[in-house]
PDB file of C-alpha atoms in Angstrom:
ATOM      1  CA  MET A   1      -0.009   0.018  -0.020  1.00  0.00           C
ATOM      2  CA  ASP A   2       1.151   3.501  -0.887  1.00  0.00           C
ATOM      3  CA  SER A   3       1.912   5.133   2.497  1.00  0.00           C
ATOM      4  CA  LYS A   4       1.931   8.473   0.847  1.00  0.00           C
ATOM      5  CA  LEU A   5      -1.746   8.227   0.058  1.00  0.00           C
ATOM      6  CA  GLU A   6      -3.560  10.559   2.441  1.00  0.00           C
ATOM      7  CA  VAL A   7      -7.282  11.279   2.384  1.00  0.00           C
ATOM      8  CA  TYR A   8      -8.608  14.069   4.608  1.00  0.00           C
ATOM      9  CA  ILE A   9     -12.032  15.424   4.176  1.00  0.00           C
ATOM     10  CA  VAL A  10     -11.630  18.184   6.845  1.00  0.00           C
ATOM     11  CA  PRO A  11      -8.418  19.676   7.944  1.00  0.00           C
ATOM     12  CA  LYS A  12      -6.450  17.487  10.630  1.00  0.00           C
ATOM     13  CA  GLU A  13      -6.802  20.061  13.238  1.00  0.00           C
ATOM     14  CA  LYS A  14     -10.463  21.025  12.837  1.00  0.00           C
ATOM     15  CA  VAL A  15     -12.719  20.715  15.830  1.00  0.00           C
ATOM     16  CA  LEU A  16     -15.939  18.922  14.859  1.00  0.00           C
ATOM     17  CA  LEU A  17     -18.110  19.964  17.827  1.00  0.00           C
ATOM     18  CA  TRP A  18     -21.522  20.927  16.502  1.00  0.00           C
ATOM     19  CA  ALA A  19     -20.305  20.530  12.929  1.00  0.00           C
ATOM     20  CA  ASP A  20     -23.004  18.125  11.706  1.00  0.00           C
ATOM     21  CA  VAL A  21     -25.394  17.806  14.535  1.00  0.00           C
ATOM     22  CA  SER A  22     -26.395  21.096  16.110  1.00  0.00           C
ATOM     23  CA  HIS A  23     -27.205  21.774  19.806  1.00  0.00           C
ATOM     24  CA  GLN A  24     -30.916  21.821  18.936  1.00  0.00           C
ATOM     25  CA  ASP A  25     -30.599  18.568  17.048  1.00  0.00           C
ATOM     26  CA  MET A  26     -28.989  16.918  20.010  1.00  0.00           C
ATOM     27  CA  GLU A  27     -31.731  18.009  22.279  1.00  0.00           C
ATOM     28  CA  GLU A  28     -34.281  16.475  20.080  1.00  0.00           C
ATOM     29  CA  ILE A  29     -32.172  13.285  19.733  1.00  0.00           C
ATOM     30  CA  ASN A  30     -31.726  13.099  23.432  1.00  0.00           C
ATOM     31  CA  SER A  31     -35.551  13.364  24.060  1.00  0.00           C
ATOM     32  CA  LEU A  32     -36.497  10.587  21.738  1.00  0.00           C
ATOM     33  CA  GLN A  33     -36.716   6.923  22.712  1.00  0.00           C
ATOM     34  CA  SER A  34     -38.244   5.122  19.852  1.00  0.00           C
ATOM     35  CA  VAL A  35     -35.939   3.820  17.107  1.00  0.00           C
ATOM     36  CA  GLN A  36     -38.300   5.043  14.368  1.00  0.00           C
ATOM     37  CA  ASP A  37     -38.231   8.694  15.766  1.00  0.00           C
ATOM     38  CA  LEU A  38     -34.434   8.574  16.113  1.00  0.00           C
ATOM     39  CA  GLU A  39     -34.071   7.232  12.445  1.00  0.00           C
ATOM     40  CA  ARG A  40     -36.330  10.025  11.246  1.00  0.00           C
ATOM     41  CA  VAL A  41     -34.326  12.818  13.036  1.00  0.00           C
ATOM     42  CA  LEU A  42     -30.967  11.290  11.982  1.00  0.00           C
ATOM     43  CA  CYS A  43     -32.119  11.117   8.349  1.00  0.00           C
ATOM     44  CA  ARG A  44     -33.057  14.887   8.563  1.00  0.00           C
ATOM     45  CA  VAL A  45     -29.841  15.773  10.218  1.00  0.00           C
ATOM     46  CA  PHE A  46     -27.508  13.912   7.890  1.00  0.00           C
ATOM     47  CA  GLY A  47     -29.681  14.332   4.729  1.00  0.00           C
ATOM     48  CA  ILE A  48     -30.152  10.646   4.351  1.00  0.00           C
ATOM     49  CA  GLU A  49     -32.801   9.502   1.784  1.00  0.00           C
ATOM     50  CA  LEU A  50     -33.981   5.999   2.406  1.00  0.00           C
ATOM     51  CA  SER A  51     -34.922   5.496  -1.227  1.00  0.00           C
ATOM     52  CA  ASP A  52     -31.659   3.601  -1.774  1.00  0.00           C
ATOM     53  CA  HIS A  53     -30.888   0.662   0.553  1.00  0.00           C
ATOM     54  CA  LYS A  54     -27.285   1.640   0.954  1.00  0.00           C
ATOM     55  CA  TRP A  55     -28.360   4.658   2.915  1.00  0.00           C
ATOM     56  CA  ALA A  56     -30.107   2.468   5.487  1.00  0.00           C
ATOM     57  CA  ILE A  57     -26.644   1.025   6.179  1.00  0.00           C
ATOM     58  CA  LEU A  58     -25.328   4.534   6.906  1.00  0.00           C
ATOM     59  CA  LEU A  59     -28.395   5.363   9.024  1.00  0.00           C
ATOM     60  CA  GLU A  60     -27.808   2.127  11.151  1.00  0.00           C
ATOM     61  CA  LEU A  61     -24.273   3.186  11.877  1.00  0.00           C
ATOM     62  CA  TYR A  62     -25.401   6.647  13.081  1.00  0.00           C
ATOM     63  CA  LEU A  63     -28.156   5.046  15.089  1.00  0.00           C
ATOM     64  CA  GLN A  64     -25.811   2.557  16.762  1.00  0.00           C
ATOM     65  CA  THR A  65     -23.450   5.455  17.535  1.00  0.00           C
ATOM     66  CA  VAL A  66     -26.203   7.257  19.396  1.00  0.00           C
ATOM     67  CA  PHE A  67     -26.978   4.087  21.363  1.00  0.00           C
ATOM     68  CA  PHE A  68     -23.186   3.699  22.158  1.00  0.00           C
ATOM     69  CA  CYS A  69     -23.078   7.321  23.345  1.00  0.00           C
ATOM     70  CA  ARG A  70     -26.049   6.798  25.612  1.00  0.00           C
ATOM     71  CA  ALA A  71     -24.557   3.633  26.933  1.00  0.00           C
ATOM     72  CA  GLN A  72     -21.345   5.541  27.739  1.00  0.00           C
ATOM     73  CA  MET A  73     -23.449   8.418  29.203  1.00  0.00           C
ATOM     74  CA  PHE A  74     -21.831  10.958  26.929  1.00  0.00           C
ATOM     75  CA  LYS A  75     -22.964  14.534  27.057  1.00  0.00           C
ATOM     76  CA  SER A  76     -24.743  16.104  24.002  1.00  0.00           C
ATOM     77  CA  GLU A  77     -21.540  17.867  22.771  1.00  0.00           C
ATOM     78  CA  GLN A  78     -19.615  14.486  23.070  1.00  0.00           C
ATOM     79  CA  THR A  79     -22.424  12.647  20.983  1.00  0.00           C
ATOM     80  CA  SER A  80     -22.397  15.455  18.453  1.00  0.00           C
ATOM     81  CA  ALA A  81     -18.693  15.460  17.992  1.00  0.00           C
ATOM     82  CA  LEU A  82     -18.546  11.588  17.763  1.00  0.00           C
ATOM     83  CA  LEU A  83     -21.258  11.546  15.078  1.00  0.00           C
ATOM     84  CA  SER A  84     -19.332  14.032  13.065  1.00  0.00           C
ATOM     85  CA  ILE A  85     -16.077  11.949  13.566  1.00  0.00           C
ATOM     86  CA  ILE A  86     -17.779   8.854  12.368  1.00  0.00           C
ATOM     87  CA  LYS A  87     -19.108  10.867   9.248  1.00  0.00           C
ATOM     88  CA  SER A  88     -15.753  12.246   8.565  1.00  0.00           C
ATOM     89  CA  ILE A  89     -14.057   8.715   8.763  1.00  0.00           C
ATOM     90  CA  HIS A  90     -16.742   7.404   6.542  1.00  0.00           C
ATOM     91  CA  GLU A  91     -16.162  10.173   3.994  1.00  0.00           C
ATOM     92  CA  ALA A  92     -12.367   9.526   4.103  1.00  0.00           C
ATOM     93  CA  ASN A  93     -13.046   5.911   3.508  1.00  0.00           C
ATOM     94  CA  ILE A  94     -15.240   6.365   0.372  1.00  0.00           C
ATOM     95  CA  GLY A  95     -13.251   9.250  -0.963  1.00  0.00           C
ATOM     96  CA  THR A  96     -11.051   6.770  -2.980  1.00  0.00           C
ATOM     97  CA  PRO A  97     -11.655   3.404  -4.589  1.00  0.00           C
ATOM     98  CA  LEU A  98      -8.114   2.398  -3.270  1.00  0.00           C
ATOM     99  CA  ASN A  99      -7.591   0.546   0.005  1.00  0.00           C
ATOM    100  CA  ASN A 100      -7.005   3.241   2.611  1.00  0.00           C
ATOM    101  CA  ILE A 101      -7.984   1.453   5.866  1.00  0.00           C
ATOM    102  CA  GLU A 102      -4.706   2.453   7.551  1.00  0.00           C
ATOM    103  CA  GLN A 103      -5.111   6.065   6.606  1.00  0.00           C
ATOM    104  CA  CYS A 104      -8.661   6.044   7.784  1.00  0.00           C
ATOM    105  CA  PHE A 105      -7.778   4.624  11.128  1.00  0.00           C
ATOM    106  CA  GLN A 106      -4.923   7.038  11.457  1.00  0.00           C
ATOM    107  CA  TYR A 107      -7.273   9.887  10.565  1.00  0.00           C
ATOM    108  CA  CYS A 108      -9.598   8.600  13.251  1.00  0.00           C
ATOM    109  CA  LYS A 109      -6.902   8.686  15.801  1.00  0.00           C
ATOM    110  CA  GLU A 110      -5.979  12.207  14.823  1.00  0.00           C
ATOM    111  CA  LEU A 111      -9.573  13.404  15.160  1.00  0.00           C
ATOM    112  CA  LEU A 112      -9.902  11.780  18.555  1.00  0.00           C
ATOM    113  CA  LEU A 113      -6.720  13.347  19.641  1.00  0.00           C
ATOM    114  CA  CYS A 114      -7.931  16.743  18.416  1.00  0.00           C
ATOM    115  CA  HIS A 115     -10.980  16.276  20.634  1.00  0.00           C
ATOM    116  CA  SER A 116      -9.220  14.978  23.606  1.00  0.00           C
ATOM    117  CA  VAL A 117      -6.376  17.502  24.251  1.00  0.00           C
ATOM    118  CA  ARG A 118      -6.884  21.156  24.986  1.00  0.00           C
ATOM    119  CA  ARG A 119      -5.044  23.305  22.534  1.00  0.00           C
ATOM    120  CA  PRO A 120      -7.432  26.126  21.379  1.00  0.00           C
ATOM    121  CA  PRO A 121      -8.314  26.821  18.663  1.00  0.00           C
ATOM    122  CA  PHE A 122      -7.006  23.569  17.117  1.00  0.00           C
ATOM    123  CA  SER A 123      -8.354  21.088  19.629  1.00  0.00           C
ATOM    124  CA  ILE A 124     -10.579  20.797  22.736  1.00  0.00           C
ATOM    125  CA  SER A 125     -10.617  18.711  25.654  1.00  0.00           C
ATOM    126  CA  LEU A 126     -13.957  16.939  25.008  1.00  0.00           C
ATOM    127  CA  PHE A 127     -13.064  13.247  25.745  1.00  0.00           C
ATOM    128  CA  SER A 128     -11.031  11.801  28.587  1.00  0.00           C
ATOM    129  CA  SER A 129      -8.507   9.131  27.794  1.00  0.00           C
ATOM    130  CA  GLU A 130     -10.699   6.351  28.983  1.00  0.00           C
ATOM    131  CA  GLU A 131     -13.466   7.630  26.731  1.00  0.00           C
ATOM    132  CA  VAL A 132     -11.081   7.810  23.762  1.00  0.00           C
ATOM    133  CA  ASN A 133     -10.155   4.082  24.396  1.00  0.00           C
ATOM    134  CA  SER A 134     -13.756   3.104  24.509  1.00  0.00           C
ATOM    135  CA  ILE A 135     -14.421   5.159  21.401  1.00  0.00           C
ATOM    136  CA  LEU A 136     -11.488   3.560  19.533  1.00  0.00           C
ATOM    137  CA  LYS A 137     -12.794   0.118  20.459  1.00  0.00           C
ATOM    138  CA  TYR A 138     -16.256   1.069  19.328  1.00  0.00           C
ATOM    139  CA  ILE A 139     -14.926   2.363  15.972  1.00  0.00           C
ATOM    140  CA  ASN A 140     -12.761  -0.588  15.468  1.00  0.00           C
ATOM    141  CA  SER A 141     -15.546  -3.137  16.071  1.00  0.00           C
ATOM    142  CA  ASN A 142     -18.372  -1.303  14.294  1.00  0.00           C
ATOM    143  CA  TYR A 143     -16.669   0.559  11.368  1.00  0.00           C
ATOM    144  CA  ILE A 144     -13.228  -0.564  10.683  1.00  0.00           C
ATOM    145  CA  ARG A 145     -14.114  -4.253  11.145  1.00  0.00           C
ATOM    146  CA  HIS A 146     -16.877  -3.761   8.343  1.00  0.00           C
ATOM    147  CA  TYR A 147     -14.521  -1.324   6.301  1.00  0.00           C
ATOM    148  CA  LYS A 148     -14.859  -3.369   3.113  1.00  0.00           C
ATOM    149  CA  LEU A 149     -18.577  -3.452   3.388  1.00  0.00           C
ATOM    150  CA  TYR A 150     -18.761   0.354   3.547  1.00  0.00           C
ATOM    151  CA  LYS A 151     -16.240   0.654   0.783  1.00  0.00           C
ATOM    152  CA  TYR A 152     -18.192  -1.793  -1.463  1.00  0.00           C
ATOM    153  CA  PHE A 153     -21.525  -0.017  -1.029  1.00  0.00           C
ATOM    154  CA  PHE A 154     -20.587   3.685  -1.024  1.00  0.00           C
ATOM    155  CA  THR A 155     -17.501   3.904  -3.355  1.00  0.00           C
ATOM    156  CA  PRO A 156     -18.432   4.502  -6.928  1.00  0.00           C
ATOM    157  CA  LEU A 157     -17.381   1.765  -9.199  1.00  0.00           C
ATOM    158  CA  VAL A 158     -14.215   2.580 -11.282  1.00  0.00           C
ATOM    159  CA  LYS A 159     -14.084   0.773 -14.729  1.00  0.00           C
ATOM    160  CA  LEU A 160     -10.943   0.648 -16.711  1.00  0.00           C
ATOM    161  CA  ASP A 161     -11.300   0.443 -20.403  1.00  0.00           C
ATOM    162  CA  MET A 162      -8.063  -0.484 -21.862  1.00  0.00           C
ATOM    163  CA  SER A 163      -7.141  -1.639 -25.518  1.00  0.00           C
ATOM    164  CA  LEU A 164      -3.806  -2.888 -26.617  1.00  0.00           C
ATOM    165  CA  THR A 165      -2.421  -2.861 -30.072  1.00  0.00           C
ATOM    166  CA  TYR A 166       0.536  -5.044 -31.071  1.00  0.00           C
ATOM    167  CA  HIS A 167       2.871  -4.473 -33.909  1.00  0.00           C
ATOM    168  CA  SER A 168       5.155  -7.013 -35.261  1.00  0.00           C
ATOM    169  CA  ALA A 169       8.922  -6.323 -35.468  1.00  0.00           C
ATOM    170  CA  SER A 170       8.590  -5.921 -39.303  1.00  0.00           C
ATOM    171  CA  GLU A 171       5.893  -3.322 -38.974  1.00  0.00           C
ATOM    172  CA  GLN A 172       8.140  -1.369 -36.485  1.00  0.00           C
ATOM    173  CA  ASN A 173      11.048  -1.492 -38.965  1.00  0.00           C
ATOM    174  CA  GLU A 174       8.784  -0.255 -41.750  1.00  0.00           C
ATOM    175  CA  GLU A 175       7.739   2.692 -39.602  1.00  0.00           C
ATOM    176  CA  ASN A 176      11.187   3.590 -38.256  1.00  0.00           C
ATOM    177  CA  PRO A 177      13.689   2.489 -40.889  1.00  0.00           C
ATOM    178  CA  GLU A 178      16.771   4.115 -39.209  1.00  0.00           C
ATOM    179  CA  GLU A 179      16.217   2.065 -35.975  1.00  0.00           C
ATOM    180  CA  ASP A 180      17.840  -1.371 -36.172  1.00  0.00           C
ATOM    181  CA  PRO A 181      16.377  -3.824 -33.633  1.00  0.00           C
ATOM    182  CA  ALA A 182      19.585  -5.912 -33.700  1.00  0.00           C
TER     183      ALA A 182
END
């Protein structure tokens, strides 16, 4: 794998707090208990249309992330940032048809670091080291583990149309009489 291949959707040091899920959206998400209502709100927040089945996969990822945040008793700002981190990792994954799992995981760690160390304006201390470890385990078991599935469903198919034309040695000599193949 080419180690120089880097895919970053957002700058490495951009804080994703309230980037995709606003404070009002989080209040609504926190007040909802039914799966159908949560799905409806997440579809609206992330602009997901369920007309195509592949978007249901992404919706399930976001829904499970909300459930994970609730189980960890994360605050609204932590849940909002984690949803944005998941979205950014997914966008980095599908940004290229090449295998970029190592770059995506590195990007994930950089985003988590950006949200766990206080260095204004580049980063904020939103997650503790224990929370970062649990988030890394969650992302590893729920996204990285299924990396190829997401890559398959969301990356546009690249087709290579190639044609080859062969010339015999006598044809080359006729075209270039001054070059002698011997």
